[in-house]
Short mmCIF file of C-alpha atoms and ligand atoms in Angstrom, two decimals:
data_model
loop_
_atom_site.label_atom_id
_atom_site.label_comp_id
_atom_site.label_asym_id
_atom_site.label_seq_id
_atom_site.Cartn_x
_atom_site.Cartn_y
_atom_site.Cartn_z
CA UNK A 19 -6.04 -17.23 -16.85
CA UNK A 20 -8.61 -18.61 -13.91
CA UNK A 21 -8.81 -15.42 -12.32
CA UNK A 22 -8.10 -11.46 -12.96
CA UNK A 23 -7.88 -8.48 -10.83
CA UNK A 24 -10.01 -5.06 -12.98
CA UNK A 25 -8.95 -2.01 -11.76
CA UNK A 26 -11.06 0.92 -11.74
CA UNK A 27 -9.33 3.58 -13.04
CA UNK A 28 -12.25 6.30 -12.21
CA UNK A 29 -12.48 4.90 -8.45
CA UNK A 30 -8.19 5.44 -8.14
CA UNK A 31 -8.16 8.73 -9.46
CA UNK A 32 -10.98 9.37 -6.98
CA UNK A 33 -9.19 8.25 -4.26
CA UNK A 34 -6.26 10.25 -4.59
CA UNK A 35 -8.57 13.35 -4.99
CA UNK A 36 -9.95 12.81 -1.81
CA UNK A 37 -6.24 12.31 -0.06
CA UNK A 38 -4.91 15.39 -2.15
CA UNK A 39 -7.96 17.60 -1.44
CA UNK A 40 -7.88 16.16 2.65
CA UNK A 41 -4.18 17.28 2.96
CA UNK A 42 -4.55 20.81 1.57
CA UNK A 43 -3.12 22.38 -1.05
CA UNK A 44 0.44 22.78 0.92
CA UNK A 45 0.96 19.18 1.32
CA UNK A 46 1.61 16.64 -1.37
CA UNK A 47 0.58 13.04 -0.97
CA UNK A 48 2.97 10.61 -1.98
CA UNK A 49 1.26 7.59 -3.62
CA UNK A 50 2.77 4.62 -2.40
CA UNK A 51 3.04 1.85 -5.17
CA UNK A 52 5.21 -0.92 -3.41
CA UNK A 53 4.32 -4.60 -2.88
CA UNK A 54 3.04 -4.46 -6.55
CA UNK A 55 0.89 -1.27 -5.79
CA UNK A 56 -0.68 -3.27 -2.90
CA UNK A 57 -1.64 -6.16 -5.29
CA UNK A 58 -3.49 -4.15 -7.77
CA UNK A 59 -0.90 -4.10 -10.36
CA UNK A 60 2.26 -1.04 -10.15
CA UNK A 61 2.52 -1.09 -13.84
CA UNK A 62 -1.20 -0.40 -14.34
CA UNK A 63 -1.84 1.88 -11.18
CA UNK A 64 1.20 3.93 -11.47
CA UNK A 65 0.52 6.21 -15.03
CA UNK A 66 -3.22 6.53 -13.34
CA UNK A 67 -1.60 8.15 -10.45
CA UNK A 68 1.28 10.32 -12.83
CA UNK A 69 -1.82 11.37 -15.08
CA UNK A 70 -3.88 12.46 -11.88
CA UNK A 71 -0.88 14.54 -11.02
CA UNK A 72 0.94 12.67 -8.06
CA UNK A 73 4.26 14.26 -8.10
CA UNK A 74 5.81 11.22 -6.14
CA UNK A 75 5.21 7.40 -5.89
CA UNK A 76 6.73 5.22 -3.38
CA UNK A 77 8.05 1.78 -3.84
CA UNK A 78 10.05 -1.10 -1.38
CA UNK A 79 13.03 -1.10 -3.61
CA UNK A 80 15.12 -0.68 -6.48
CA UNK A 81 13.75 -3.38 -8.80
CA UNK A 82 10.21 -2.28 -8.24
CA UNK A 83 11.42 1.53 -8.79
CA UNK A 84 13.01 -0.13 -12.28
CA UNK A 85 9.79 -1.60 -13.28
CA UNK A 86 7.31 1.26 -12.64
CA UNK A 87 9.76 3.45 -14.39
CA UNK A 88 9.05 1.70 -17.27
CA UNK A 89 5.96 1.00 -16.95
CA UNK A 90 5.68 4.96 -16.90
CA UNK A 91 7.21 5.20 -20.31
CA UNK A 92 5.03 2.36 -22.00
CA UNK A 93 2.03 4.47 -21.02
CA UNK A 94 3.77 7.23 -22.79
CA UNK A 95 4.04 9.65 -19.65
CA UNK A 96 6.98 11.66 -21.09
CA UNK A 97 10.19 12.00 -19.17
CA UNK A 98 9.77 15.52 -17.68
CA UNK A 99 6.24 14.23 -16.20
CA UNK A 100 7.26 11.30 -14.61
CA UNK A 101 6.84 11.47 -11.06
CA UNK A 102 9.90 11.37 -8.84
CA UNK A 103 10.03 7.86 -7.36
CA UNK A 104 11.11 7.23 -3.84
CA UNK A 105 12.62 3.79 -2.42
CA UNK A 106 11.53 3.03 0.92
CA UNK A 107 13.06 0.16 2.29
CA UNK A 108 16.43 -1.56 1.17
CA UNK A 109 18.49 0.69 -0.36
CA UNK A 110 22.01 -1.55 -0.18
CA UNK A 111 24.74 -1.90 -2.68
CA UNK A 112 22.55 -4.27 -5.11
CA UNK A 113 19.90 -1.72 -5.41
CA UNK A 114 22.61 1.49 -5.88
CA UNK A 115 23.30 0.88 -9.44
CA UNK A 116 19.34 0.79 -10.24
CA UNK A 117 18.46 3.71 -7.99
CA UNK A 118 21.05 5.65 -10.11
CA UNK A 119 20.40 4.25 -13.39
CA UNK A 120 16.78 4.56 -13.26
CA UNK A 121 17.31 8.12 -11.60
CA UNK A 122 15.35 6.79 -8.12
CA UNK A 123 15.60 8.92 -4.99
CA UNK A 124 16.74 6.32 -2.39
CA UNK A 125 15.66 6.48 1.49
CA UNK A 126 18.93 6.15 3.38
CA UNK A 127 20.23 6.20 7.35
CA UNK A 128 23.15 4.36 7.02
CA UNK A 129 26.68 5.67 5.68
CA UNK A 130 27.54 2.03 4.75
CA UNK A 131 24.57 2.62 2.19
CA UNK A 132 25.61 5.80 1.33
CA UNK A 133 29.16 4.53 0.28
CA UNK A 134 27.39 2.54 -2.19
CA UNK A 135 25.24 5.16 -3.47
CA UNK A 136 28.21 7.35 -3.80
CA UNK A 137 30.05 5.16 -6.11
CA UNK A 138 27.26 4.37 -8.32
CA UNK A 139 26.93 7.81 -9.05
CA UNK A 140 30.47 8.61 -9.57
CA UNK A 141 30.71 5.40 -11.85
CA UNK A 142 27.30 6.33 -13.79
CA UNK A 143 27.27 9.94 -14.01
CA UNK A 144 30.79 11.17 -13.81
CA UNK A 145 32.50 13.97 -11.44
CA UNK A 146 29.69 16.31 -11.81
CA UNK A 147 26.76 13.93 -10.80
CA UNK A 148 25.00 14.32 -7.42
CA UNK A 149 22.29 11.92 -6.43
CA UNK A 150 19.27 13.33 -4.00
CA UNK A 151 18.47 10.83 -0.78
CA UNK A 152 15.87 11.52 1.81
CA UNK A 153 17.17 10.49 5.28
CA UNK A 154 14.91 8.70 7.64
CA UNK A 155 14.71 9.24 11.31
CA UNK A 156 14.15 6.62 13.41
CA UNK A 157 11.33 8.13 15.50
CA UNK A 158 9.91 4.77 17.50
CA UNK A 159 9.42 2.19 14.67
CA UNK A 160 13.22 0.40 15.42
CA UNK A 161 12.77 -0.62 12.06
CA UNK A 162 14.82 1.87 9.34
CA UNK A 163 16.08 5.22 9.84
CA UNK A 164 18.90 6.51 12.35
CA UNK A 165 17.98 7.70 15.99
CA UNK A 166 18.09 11.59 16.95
CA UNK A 167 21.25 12.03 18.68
CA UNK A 168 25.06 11.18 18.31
CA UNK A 169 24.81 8.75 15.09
CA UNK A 170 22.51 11.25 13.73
CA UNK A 171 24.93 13.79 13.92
CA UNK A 172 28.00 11.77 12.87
CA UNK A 173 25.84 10.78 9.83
CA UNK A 174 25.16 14.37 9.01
CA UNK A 175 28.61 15.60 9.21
CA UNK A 176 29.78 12.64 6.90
CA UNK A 177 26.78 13.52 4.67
CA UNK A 178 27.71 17.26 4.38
CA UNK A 179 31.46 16.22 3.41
CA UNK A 180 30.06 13.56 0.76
CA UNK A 181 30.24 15.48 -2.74
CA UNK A 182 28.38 12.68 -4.22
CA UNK A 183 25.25 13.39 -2.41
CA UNK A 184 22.52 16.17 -1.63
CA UNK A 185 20.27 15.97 1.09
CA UNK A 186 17.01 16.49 -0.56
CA UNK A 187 14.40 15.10 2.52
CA UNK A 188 14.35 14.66 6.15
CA UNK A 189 11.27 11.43 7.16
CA UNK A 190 9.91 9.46 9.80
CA UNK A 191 7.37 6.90 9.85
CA UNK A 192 4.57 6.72 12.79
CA UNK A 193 3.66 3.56 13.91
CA UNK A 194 0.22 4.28 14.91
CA UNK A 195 -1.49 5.96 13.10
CA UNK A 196 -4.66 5.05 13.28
CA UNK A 197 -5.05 5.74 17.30
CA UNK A 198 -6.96 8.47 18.22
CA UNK A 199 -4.99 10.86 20.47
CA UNK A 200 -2.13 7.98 20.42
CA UNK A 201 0.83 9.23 22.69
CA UNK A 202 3.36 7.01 20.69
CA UNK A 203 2.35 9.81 17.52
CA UNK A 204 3.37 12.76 20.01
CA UNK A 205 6.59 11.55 21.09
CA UNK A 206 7.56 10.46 17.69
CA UNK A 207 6.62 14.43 16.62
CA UNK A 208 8.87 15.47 19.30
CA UNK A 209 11.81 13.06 17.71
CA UNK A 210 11.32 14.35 14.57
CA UNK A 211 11.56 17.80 15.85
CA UNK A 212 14.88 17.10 17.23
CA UNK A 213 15.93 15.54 14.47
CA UNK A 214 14.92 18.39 12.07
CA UNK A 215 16.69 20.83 14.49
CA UNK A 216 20.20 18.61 14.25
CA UNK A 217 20.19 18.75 10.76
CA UNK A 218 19.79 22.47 10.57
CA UNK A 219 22.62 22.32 13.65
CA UNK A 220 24.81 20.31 11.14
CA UNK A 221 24.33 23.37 8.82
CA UNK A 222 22.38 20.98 6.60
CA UNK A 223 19.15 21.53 5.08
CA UNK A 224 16.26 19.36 5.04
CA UNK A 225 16.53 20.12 1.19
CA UNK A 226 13.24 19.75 -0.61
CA UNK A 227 10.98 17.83 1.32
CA UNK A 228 9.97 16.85 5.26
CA UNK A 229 7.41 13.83 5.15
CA UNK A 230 5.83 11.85 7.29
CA UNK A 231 2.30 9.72 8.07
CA UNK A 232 0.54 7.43 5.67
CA UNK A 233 -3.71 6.80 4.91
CA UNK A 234 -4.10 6.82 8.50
CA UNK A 235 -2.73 9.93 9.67
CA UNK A 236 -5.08 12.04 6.96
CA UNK A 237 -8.14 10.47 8.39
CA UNK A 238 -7.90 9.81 12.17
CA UNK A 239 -9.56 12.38 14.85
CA UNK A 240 -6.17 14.37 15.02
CA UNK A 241 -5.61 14.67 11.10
CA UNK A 242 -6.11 18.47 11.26
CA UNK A 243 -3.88 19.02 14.14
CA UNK A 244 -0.84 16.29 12.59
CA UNK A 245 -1.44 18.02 9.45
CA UNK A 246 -0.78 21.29 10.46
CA UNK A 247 2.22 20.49 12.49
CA UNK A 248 4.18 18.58 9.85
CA UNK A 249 3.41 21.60 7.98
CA UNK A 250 4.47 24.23 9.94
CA UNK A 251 7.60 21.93 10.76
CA UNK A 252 8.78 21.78 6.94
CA UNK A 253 8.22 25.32 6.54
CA UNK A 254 10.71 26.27 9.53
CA UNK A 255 13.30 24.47 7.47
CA UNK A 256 12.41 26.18 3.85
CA UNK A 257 11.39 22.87 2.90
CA UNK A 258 7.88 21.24 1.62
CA UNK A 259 5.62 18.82 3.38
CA UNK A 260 4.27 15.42 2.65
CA UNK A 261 2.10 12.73 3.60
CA UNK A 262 2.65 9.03 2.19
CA UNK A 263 -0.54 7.27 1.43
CA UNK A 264 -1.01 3.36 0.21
CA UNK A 265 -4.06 1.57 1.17
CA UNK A 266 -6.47 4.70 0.67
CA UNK A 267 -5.59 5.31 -2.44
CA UNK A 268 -6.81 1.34 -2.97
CA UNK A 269 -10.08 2.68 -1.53
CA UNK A 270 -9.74 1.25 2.31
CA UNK A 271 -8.04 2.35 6.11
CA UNK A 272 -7.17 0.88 9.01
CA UNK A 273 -10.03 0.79 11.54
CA UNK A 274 -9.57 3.74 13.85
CA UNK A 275 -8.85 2.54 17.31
CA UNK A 276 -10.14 2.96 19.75
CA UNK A 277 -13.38 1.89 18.27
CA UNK A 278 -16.04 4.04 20.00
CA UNK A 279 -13.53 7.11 18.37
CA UNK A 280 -15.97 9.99 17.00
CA UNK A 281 -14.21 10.71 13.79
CA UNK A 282 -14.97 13.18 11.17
CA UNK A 283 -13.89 10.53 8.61
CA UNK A 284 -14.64 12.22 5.69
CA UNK A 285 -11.89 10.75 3.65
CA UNK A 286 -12.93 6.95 4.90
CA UNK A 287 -16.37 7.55 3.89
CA UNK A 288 -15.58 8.77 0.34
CA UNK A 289 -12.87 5.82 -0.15
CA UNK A 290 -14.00 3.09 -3.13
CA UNK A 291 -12.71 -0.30 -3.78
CA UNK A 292 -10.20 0.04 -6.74
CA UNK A 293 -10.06 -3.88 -7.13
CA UNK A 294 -12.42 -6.33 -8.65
CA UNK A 295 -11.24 -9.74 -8.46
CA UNK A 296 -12.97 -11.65 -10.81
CA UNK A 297 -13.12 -15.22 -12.08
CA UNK A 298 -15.32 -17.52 -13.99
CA UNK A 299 -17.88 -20.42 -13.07
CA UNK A 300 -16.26 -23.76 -14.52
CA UNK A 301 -18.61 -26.37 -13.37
CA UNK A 302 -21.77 -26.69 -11.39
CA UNK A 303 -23.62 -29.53 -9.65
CA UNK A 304 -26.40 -31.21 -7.86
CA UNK A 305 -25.79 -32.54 -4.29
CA UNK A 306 -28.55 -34.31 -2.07
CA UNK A 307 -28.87 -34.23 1.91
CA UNK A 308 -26.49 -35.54 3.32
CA UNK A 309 -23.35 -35.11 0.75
CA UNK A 310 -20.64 -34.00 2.04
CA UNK A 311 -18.20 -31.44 0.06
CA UNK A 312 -14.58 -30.74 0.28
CA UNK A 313 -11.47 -32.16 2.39
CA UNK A 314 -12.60 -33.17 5.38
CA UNK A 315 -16.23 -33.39 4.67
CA UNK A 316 -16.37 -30.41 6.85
CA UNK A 317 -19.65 -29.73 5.12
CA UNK A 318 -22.76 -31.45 4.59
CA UNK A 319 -25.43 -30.36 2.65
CA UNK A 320 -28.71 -30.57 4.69
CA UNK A 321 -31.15 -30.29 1.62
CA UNK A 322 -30.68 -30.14 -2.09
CA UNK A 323 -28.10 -27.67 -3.01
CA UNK A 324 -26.50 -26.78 -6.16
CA UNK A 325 -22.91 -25.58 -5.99
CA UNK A 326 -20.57 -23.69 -8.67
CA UNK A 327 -17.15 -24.44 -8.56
CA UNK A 328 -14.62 -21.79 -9.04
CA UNK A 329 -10.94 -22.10 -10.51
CA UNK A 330 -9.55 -19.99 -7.81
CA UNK A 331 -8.38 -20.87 -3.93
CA UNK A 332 -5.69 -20.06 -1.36
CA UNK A 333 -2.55 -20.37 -3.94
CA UNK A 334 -4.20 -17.11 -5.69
CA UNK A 335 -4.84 -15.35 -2.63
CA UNK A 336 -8.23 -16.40 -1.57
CA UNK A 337 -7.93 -16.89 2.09
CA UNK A 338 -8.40 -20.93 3.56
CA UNK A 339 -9.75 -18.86 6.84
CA UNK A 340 -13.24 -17.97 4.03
CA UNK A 341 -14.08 -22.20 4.32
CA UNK A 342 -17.29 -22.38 4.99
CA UNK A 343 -18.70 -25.53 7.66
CA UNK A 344 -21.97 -26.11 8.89
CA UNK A 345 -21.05 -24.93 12.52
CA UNK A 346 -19.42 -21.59 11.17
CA UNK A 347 -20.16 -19.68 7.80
CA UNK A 348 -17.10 -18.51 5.97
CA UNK A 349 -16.63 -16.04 3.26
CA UNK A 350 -18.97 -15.47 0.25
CA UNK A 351 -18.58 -14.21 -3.50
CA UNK A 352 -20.68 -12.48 -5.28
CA UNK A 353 -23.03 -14.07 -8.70
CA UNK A 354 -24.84 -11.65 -10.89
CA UNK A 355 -25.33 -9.08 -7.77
CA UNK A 356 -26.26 -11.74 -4.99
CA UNK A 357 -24.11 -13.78 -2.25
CA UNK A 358 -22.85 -17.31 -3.08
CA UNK A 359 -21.62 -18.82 0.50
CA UNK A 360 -18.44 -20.66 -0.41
CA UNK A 361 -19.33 -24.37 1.29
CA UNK A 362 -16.31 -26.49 1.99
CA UNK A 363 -12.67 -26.01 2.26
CA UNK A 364 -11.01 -23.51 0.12
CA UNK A 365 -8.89 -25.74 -2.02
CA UNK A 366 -5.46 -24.97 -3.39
CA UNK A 367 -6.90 -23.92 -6.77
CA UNK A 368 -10.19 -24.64 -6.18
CA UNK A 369 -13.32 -23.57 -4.02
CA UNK A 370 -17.16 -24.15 -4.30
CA UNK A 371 -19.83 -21.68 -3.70
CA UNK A 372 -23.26 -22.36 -2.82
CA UNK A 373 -25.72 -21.22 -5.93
CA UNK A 374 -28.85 -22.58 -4.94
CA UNK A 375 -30.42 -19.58 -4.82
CA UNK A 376 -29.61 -18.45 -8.05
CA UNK A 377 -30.53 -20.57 -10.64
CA UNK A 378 -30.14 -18.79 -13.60
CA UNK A 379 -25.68 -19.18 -13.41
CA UNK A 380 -24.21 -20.72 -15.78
CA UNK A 381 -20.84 -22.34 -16.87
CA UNK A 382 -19.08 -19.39 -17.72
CA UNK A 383 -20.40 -16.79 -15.65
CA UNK A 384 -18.63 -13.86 -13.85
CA UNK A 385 -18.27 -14.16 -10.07
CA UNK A 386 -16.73 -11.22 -8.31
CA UNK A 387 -14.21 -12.68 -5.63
CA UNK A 388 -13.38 -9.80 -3.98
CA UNK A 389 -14.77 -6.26 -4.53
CA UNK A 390 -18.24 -4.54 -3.93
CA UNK A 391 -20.35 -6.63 -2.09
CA UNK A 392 -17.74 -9.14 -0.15
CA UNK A 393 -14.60 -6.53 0.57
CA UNK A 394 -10.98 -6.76 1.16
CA UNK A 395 -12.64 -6.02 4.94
CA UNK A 396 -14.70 -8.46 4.97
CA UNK A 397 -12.01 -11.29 4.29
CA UNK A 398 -9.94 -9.49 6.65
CA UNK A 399 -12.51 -10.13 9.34
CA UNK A 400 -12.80 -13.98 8.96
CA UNK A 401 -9.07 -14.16 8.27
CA UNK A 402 -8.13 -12.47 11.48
CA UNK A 403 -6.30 -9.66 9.76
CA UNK A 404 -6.49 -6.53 7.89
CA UNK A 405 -7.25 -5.44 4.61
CA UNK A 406 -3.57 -4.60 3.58
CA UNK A 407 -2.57 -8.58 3.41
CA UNK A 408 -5.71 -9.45 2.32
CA UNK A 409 -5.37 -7.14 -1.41
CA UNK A 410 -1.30 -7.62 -1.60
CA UNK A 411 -2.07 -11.62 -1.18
CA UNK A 412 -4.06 -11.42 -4.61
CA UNK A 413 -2.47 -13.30 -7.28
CA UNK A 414 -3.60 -12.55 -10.63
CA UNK A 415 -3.16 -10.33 -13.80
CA UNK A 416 -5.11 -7.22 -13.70
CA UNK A 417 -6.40 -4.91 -16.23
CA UNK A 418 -7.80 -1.44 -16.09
CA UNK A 419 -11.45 -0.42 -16.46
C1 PLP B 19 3.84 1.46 3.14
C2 PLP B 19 4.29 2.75 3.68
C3 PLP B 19 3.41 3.85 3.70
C4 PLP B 19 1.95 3.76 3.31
O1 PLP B 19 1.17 3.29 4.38
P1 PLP B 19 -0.43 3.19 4.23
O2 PLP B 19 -0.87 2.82 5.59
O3 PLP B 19 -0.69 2.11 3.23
O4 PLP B 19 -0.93 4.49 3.76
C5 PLP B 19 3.92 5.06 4.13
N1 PLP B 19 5.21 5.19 4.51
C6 PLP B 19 6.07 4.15 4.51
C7 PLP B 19 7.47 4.36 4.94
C8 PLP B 19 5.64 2.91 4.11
O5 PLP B 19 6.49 1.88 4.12
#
């Protein structure tokens, strides 16, 4: 194994504090798991989240549902205390058979997908079976999740006639989040609204839970306000709230924008780094002035350096935007607490890292990839993108600490 991702169990639970104790005690926090809990490892990040109490966790799809259910059990979180586990995205007939099997709650806006659903359960569980689904509204995203209006109400009044099936949660998704006073946020509320209202029309009930917002929508300057309408929205239908966070919980946030925003940001502040991405030194060397390192030569050492070389480059998720030139510093990594500038081109499997300043490294040593001191942010910055890609790019094994 060249490289390895820790994750810090104390930092995680931490996290999810500060979402849990930002929403209030009347909204739950969903912790979303998916994409491999955002890199970090679902089968290690999930029974942290169960044992701190999160009563849901949210993955893409079926097979990822499958695995963290077992992952669950392998950390001996009895049945009764799993968390319920919600499906997000594809929820079509290959996935049906899991969802039931595995007792998943899908997300659903299509009857076609129903149908499926429908005769998994009557094939798995018999006449008596009924399978909860949380119905997304399509509130501006044009992604998932049926529009307010006629096909919302045909798909109720097929849903209420569907024996197989109990409406158990009403969502949306907002696709900005994280702008201040966005206008996009307010006319997706006023969707939802509508949407809520057709379902109680249809004689339907929301069931259990109304949800919607993610990290964002706990933390930008109308948090309080967002809160306390989704809130106040569930409770006119008998039914709970909840908030789905990811990235926080991984201990970062989407900038809020616009920039210059006065935020209180008191969950952003108090948000760690779960992930350490760590490898090992496996060689080091003397260059002169004027060597050049890397493809391309797009470096050239203009006084004695020495350089480490690490087993790790772009195939495991370290970004080829981090090469370092002479006309344009890249990324860095961090050697027993101080910067090493990585010189050169990030390599497939390789990349070098300026240790001239730090004698004392050795074959062997630690170096911390990504984590404190050089950030999923901070790659996002020279890789022109945000933190999310950045932490769900890493490739490696991880391990809690
Ligand atoms: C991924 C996802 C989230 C979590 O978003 P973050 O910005 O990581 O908090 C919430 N809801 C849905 C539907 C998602 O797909």
């Amino acid at each position: 194994m060249t490289s390895w991702v820790e994750v810090s169990e104390r930092r995680l639970r931490a996290n999810y504090r500060l979402l849990v104790d930002a929403v209030g005690d009347e909204t739950a926090v969903l912790a979303v798991v998916k994409a491999n809990a955002y890199g970090h490892g679902a089968g290690v990040c999930a029974p942290v989240l169960a044992k701190a109490g999160a009563e849901w966790l949210g993955v893409a799809d079926g097979d990822e549902g499958a695995a963290v259910r077992q992952a669950l059990q392998a950390a001996g979180v009895a049945h009764e205390d799993q968390p319920r586990i919600l499906v997000m995205c594809s929820s079509q007939g290959e996935d049906a058979e899991t969802v039931v099997s595995c007792g998943l709650t899908p997300v659903v806006w299509e009857q076609q997908q129903m149908e499926y659903l429908a005769a998994a359960v009557l094939q798995h569980g018999g006449d008596a079976a009924r399978l909860p689904v949380h119905l997304e509204i399509d509130t501006g995203m044009a992604r998932q999740g049926v529009a307010p209006g006629e096909g919302l109400r045909t798909l109720l009044h097929w849903l209420k006639r569907q024996p197989r099936l109990v409406l158990d949660g009403v969502m949306t998704h907002f696709a900005s989040p994280e702008e201040a006073g966005s206008t996009q946020t307010l006319v997706q509320r006023r969707r939802f609204e509508d949407a809520i209202a057709a379902v109680a029309d249809a004689g339907l009930r929301p069931g259990g839970w109304v949800h919607a917002g993610s990290s964002s929508t706990v933390d930008n300057q109308d948090a309080a306000a967002n809160l306390a309408w989704l809130h106040s929205l569930a409770k006119s239908v008998g039914a709970r709230s909840m908030v789905r966070s990811g990235i926080a919980l991984y201990g970062y946030c989407l900038p809020i924008e616009p920039e210059d925003t006065v935020v209180e940001a008191k969950v952003r502040c108090g948000l760690q780094p779960v992930m350490s991405w760590k490898t090992r030194v496996i060689g080091l060397r003397e260059v002169q002035a004027g060597d050049t390192v890397g493809y391309n030569a797009t470096f050239t050492a203009e006084r004695p350096m020495r350089l480490a070389l690490l087993p790790v480059g772009y195939a495991d998720g370290l970004r080829r935007e981090l090469s370092g030139s002479n006309a344009r510093a890249g990324g860095w990594t961090m050697v027993k607490g101080r910067r090493a500038a990585i010189v050169g081109r990030v390599s497939m499997n390789l990349t070098v890292v300026d240790v001239t300043e730090i004698p004392e490294v050795e074959v062997g040593d630690e170096v911390v990839v990504l984590g404190d001191g050089g950030t999923a942010d901070d790659h996002a910055r020279l890789a022109h993108t945000i933190s999310y890609e950045i932490v769900c790019g890493v490739r490696a094994e991880s391990r809690l600490v």
